[in-house]
Short mmCIF file of C-alpha atoms in Angstrom, two decimals:
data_model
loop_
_atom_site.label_atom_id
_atom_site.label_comp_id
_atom_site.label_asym_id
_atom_site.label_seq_id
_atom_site.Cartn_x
_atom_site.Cartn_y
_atom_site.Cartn_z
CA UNK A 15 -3.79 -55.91 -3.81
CA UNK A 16 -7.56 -55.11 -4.04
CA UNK A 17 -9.66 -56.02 -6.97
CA UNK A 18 -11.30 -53.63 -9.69
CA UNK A 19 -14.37 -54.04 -7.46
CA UNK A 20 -12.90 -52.78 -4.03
CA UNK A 21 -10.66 -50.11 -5.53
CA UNK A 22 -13.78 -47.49 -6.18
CA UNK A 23 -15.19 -47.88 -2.56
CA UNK A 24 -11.86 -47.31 -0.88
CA UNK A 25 -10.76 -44.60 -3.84
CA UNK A 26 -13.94 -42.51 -2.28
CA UNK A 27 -13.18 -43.51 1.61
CA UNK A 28 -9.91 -42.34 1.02
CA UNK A 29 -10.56 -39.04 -1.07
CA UNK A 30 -13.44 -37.85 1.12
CA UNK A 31 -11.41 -38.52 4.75
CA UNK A 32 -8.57 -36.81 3.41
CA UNK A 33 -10.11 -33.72 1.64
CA UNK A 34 -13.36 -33.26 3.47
CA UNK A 35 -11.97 -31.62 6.68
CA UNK A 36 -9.38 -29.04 5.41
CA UNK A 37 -9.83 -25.65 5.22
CA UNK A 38 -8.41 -24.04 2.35
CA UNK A 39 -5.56 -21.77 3.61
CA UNK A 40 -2.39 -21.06 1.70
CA UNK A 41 0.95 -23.00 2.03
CA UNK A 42 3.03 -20.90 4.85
CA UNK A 43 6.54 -21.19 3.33
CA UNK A 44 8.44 -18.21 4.66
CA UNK A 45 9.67 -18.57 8.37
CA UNK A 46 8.21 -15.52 10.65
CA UNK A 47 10.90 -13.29 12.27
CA UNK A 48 13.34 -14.63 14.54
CA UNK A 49 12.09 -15.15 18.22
CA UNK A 50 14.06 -14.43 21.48
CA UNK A 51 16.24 -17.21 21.57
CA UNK A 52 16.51 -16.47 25.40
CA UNK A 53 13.42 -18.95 24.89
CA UNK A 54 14.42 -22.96 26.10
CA UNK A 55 11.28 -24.30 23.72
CA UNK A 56 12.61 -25.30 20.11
CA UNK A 57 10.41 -23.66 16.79
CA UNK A 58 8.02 -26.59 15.92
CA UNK A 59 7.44 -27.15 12.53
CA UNK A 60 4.02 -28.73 11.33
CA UNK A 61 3.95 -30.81 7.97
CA UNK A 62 0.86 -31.91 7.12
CA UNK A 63 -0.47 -35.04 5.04
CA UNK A 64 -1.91 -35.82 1.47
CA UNK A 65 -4.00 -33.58 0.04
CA UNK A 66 -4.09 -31.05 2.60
CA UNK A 67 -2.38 -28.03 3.08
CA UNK A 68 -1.21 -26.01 6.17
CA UNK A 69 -4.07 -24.66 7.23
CA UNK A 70 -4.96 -27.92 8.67
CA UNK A 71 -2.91 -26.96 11.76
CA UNK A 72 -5.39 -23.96 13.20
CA UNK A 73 -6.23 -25.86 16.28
CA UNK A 74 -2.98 -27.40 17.37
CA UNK A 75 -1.23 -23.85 16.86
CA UNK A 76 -3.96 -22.08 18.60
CA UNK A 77 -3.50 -24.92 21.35
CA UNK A 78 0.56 -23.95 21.37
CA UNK A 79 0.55 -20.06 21.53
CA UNK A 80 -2.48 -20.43 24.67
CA UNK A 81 0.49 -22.84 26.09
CA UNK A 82 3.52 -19.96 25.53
CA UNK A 83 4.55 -20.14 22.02
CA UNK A 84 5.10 -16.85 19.82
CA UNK A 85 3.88 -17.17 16.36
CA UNK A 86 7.65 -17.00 15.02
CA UNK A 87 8.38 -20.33 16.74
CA UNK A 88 5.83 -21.95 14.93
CA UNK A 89 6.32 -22.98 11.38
CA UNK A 90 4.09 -24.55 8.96
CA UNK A 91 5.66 -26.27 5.81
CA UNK A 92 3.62 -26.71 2.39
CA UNK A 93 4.39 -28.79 -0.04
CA UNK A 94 2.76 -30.54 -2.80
CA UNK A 95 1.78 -33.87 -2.10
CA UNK A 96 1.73 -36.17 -4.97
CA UNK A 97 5.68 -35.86 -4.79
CA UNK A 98 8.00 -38.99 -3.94
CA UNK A 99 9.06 -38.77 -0.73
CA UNK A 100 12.71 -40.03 -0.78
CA UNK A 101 13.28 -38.64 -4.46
CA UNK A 102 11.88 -34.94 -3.41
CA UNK A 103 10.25 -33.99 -1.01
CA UNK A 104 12.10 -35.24 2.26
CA UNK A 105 15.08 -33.11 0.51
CA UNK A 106 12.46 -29.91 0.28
CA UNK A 107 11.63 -30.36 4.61
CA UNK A 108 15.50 -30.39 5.47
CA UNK A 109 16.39 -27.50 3.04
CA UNK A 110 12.75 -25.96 4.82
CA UNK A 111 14.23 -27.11 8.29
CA UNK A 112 17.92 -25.04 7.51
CA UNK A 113 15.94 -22.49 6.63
CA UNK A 114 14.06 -21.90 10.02
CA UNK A 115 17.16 -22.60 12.36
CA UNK A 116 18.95 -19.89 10.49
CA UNK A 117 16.19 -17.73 10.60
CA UNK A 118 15.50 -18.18 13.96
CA UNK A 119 18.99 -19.29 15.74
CA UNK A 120 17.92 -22.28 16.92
CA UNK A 121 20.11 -25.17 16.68
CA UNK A 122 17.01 -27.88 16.23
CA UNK A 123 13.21 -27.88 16.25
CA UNK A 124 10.87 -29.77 16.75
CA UNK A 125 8.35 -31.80 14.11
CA UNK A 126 4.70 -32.49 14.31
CA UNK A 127 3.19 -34.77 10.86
CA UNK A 128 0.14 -36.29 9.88
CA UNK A 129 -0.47 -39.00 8.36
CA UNK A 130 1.50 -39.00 4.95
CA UNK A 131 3.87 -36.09 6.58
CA UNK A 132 4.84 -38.82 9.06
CA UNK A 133 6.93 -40.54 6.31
CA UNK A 134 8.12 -37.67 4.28
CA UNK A 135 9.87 -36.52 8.06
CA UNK A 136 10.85 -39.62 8.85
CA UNK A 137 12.85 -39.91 5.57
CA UNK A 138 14.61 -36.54 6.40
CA UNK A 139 15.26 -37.88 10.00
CA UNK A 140 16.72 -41.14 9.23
CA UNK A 141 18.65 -40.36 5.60
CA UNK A 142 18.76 -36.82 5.28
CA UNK A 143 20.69 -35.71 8.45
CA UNK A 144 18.02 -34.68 10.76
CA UNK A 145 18.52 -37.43 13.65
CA UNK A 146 21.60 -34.21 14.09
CA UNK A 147 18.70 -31.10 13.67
CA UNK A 148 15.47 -32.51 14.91
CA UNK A 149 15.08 -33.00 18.88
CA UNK A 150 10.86 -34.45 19.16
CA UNK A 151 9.55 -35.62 16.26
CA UNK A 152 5.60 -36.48 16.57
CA UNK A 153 3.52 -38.77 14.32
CA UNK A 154 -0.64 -38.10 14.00
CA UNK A 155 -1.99 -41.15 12.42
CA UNK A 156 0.97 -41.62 9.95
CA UNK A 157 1.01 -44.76 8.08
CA UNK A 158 4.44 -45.30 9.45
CA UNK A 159 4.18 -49.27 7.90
CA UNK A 160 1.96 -48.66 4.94
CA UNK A 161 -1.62 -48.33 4.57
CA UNK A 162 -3.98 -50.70 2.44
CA UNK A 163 -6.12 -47.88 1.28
CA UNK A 164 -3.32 -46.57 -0.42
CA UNK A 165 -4.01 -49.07 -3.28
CA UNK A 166 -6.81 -47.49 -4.18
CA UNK A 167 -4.85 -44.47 -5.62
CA UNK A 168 -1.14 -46.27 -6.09
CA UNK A 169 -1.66 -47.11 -9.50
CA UNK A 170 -1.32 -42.88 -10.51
CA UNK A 171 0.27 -40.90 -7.96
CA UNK A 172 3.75 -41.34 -6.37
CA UNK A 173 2.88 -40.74 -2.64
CA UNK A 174 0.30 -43.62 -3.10
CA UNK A 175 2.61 -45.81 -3.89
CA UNK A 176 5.03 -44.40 -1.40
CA UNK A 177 2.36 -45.11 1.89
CA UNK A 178 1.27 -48.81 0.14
CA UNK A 179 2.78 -51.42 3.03
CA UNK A 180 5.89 -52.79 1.40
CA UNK A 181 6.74 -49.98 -0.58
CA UNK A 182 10.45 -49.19 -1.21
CA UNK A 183 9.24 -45.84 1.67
CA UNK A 184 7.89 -47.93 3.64
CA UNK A 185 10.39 -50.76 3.61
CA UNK A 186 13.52 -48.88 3.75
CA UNK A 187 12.29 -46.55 7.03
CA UNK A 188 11.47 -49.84 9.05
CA UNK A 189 14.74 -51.34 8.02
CA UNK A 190 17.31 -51.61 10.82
CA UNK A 191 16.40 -49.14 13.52
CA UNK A 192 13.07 -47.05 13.46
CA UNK A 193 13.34 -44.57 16.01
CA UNK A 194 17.58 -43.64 14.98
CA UNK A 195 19.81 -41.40 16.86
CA UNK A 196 18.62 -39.17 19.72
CA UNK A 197 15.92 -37.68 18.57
CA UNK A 198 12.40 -37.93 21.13
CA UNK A 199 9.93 -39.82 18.82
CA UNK A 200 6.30 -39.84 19.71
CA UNK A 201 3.07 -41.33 17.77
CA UNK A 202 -0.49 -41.31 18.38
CA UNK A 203 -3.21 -43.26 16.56
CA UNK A 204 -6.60 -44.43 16.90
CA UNK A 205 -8.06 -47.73 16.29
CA UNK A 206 -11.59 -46.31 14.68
CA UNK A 207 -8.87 -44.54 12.10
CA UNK A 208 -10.46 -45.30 8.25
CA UNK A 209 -7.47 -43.80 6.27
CA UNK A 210 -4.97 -46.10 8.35
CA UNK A 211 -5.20 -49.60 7.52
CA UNK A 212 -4.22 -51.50 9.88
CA UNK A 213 -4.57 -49.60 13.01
CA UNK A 214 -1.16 -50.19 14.13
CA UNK A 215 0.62 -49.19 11.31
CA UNK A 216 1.47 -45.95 13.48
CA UNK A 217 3.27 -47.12 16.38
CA UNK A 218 7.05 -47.06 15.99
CA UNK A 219 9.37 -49.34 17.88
CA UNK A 220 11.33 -46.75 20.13
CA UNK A 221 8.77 -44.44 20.53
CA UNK A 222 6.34 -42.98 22.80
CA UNK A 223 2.60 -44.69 21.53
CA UNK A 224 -0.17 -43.57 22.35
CA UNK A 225 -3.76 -44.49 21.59
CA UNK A 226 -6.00 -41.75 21.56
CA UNK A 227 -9.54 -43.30 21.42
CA UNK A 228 -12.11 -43.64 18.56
CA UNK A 229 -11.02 -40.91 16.52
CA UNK A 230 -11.45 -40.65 12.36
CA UNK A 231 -8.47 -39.94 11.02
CA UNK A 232 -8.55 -36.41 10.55
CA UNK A 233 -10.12 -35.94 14.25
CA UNK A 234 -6.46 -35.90 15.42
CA UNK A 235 -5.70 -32.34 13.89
CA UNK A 236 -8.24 -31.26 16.10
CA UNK A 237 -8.38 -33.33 19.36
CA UNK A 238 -8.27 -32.08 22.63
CA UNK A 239 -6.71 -35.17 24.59
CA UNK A 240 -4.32 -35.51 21.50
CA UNK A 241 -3.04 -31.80 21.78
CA UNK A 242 -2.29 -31.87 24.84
CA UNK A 243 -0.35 -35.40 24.72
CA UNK A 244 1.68 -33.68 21.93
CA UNK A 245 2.55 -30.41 23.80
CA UNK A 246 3.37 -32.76 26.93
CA UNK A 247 6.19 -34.70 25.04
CA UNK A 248 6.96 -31.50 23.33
CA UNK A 249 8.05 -29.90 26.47
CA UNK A 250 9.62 -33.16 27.51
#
């Protein structure tokens, strides 16, 4: 637990990492008409991590449509963020994920998260039947064990407490298995990462880890070596 004197310092590292970078672009809730479903590629569906919103996903979409994707295979999810993730919102993505494979006729999609999205997918995955919808499921800097800097906001909001390491989240995700059923789990994470605490928090027993350099946290989104690792094991 950090003191009264460390929790202002890593309050402001956290706040400014995680707001700083985001565009403001609004939450892109309805699925786009259905795609030709002569297509092989599953819809991808982007969640993004506390305090952001979708518009965090420009580059990584731009990235996918120059590789072959149609705009109506790609999916962002917005959501609010201060939410529990077991309670709510991991209940919100698999009603969101229903929603797109009925939309589009696909029988599962794909999932790219950062950071906090990491565990709010995972939950879904593991407890809320999507190791049966999801085929790749990717991880950008998710604090997939907890993060330390958490603390420093744990005391008033839920998803806080949620990414703290030992947190019922945290603990109950890492229980048993943490890569179940036969879904393709990938992660990537950087050891220069200021949000993440430690480092390798993100790597997942089971899955595909990858360390992408000395990246900040929110350098990910936006990467050029980490896009393309993520549309490799996307088309894997």
């Amino acid at each position: 637990m950090l003191t009264a004197r460390q929790r202002l310092p890593a309050l402001l590292t956290l706040c400014l990492a995680l707001w700083a970078p985001f565009p403001a672009h609004a939450a892109d809730r309805v699925p786009a008409p259905a795609p030709d479903r002569a297509s092989s590629r599953n819809p991808v569906i982007f969640v993004h991590g506390y305090n952001a919103d979708p518009g965090v996903w420009g580059a990584l979409r731009g990235d996918l449509r120059a590789a072959g994707y149609a705009d109506s295979e790609l999916f962002s999810w917005g959501y609010d963020t201060h939410q529990s993730v077991n309670e709510v919102l991991a209940g919100r993505l698999g009603a969101y994920v229903d929603q797109v494979r009925r939309d589009t006729g696909a029988a599962r999609v794909d999932v790219v998260a950062h950071s906090f999205g990491s565990l709010v997918s995972r939950w879904y995955v593991k407890f809320g039947g999507g190791t049966a919808t999801v085929d790749h499921w990717v991880s950008l800097a998710g604090p997939n064990r907890g993060t330390s800097t958490a603390w420093a906001c744990a005391l008033w909001d839920q998803a806080c407490r949620d990414m703290t390491p030992g947190s019922y989240v945290v603990k109950n995700l890492n229980g048993g298995d943490e890569t179940p059923g036969a879904v393709k789990y990938a992660t990537f994470w950087s050891p220069c990462d200021e949000v993440i605490n430690p480092d390798d928090s993100v790597p997942l027993t089971g899955a595909a880890n990858t360390p992408v350099g000395c990246l900040k946290h929110n350098d990910l989104l936006g990467d050029d070596a980490t896009s393309a690792g993520v549309r490799a094991f996307l088309a894997s």
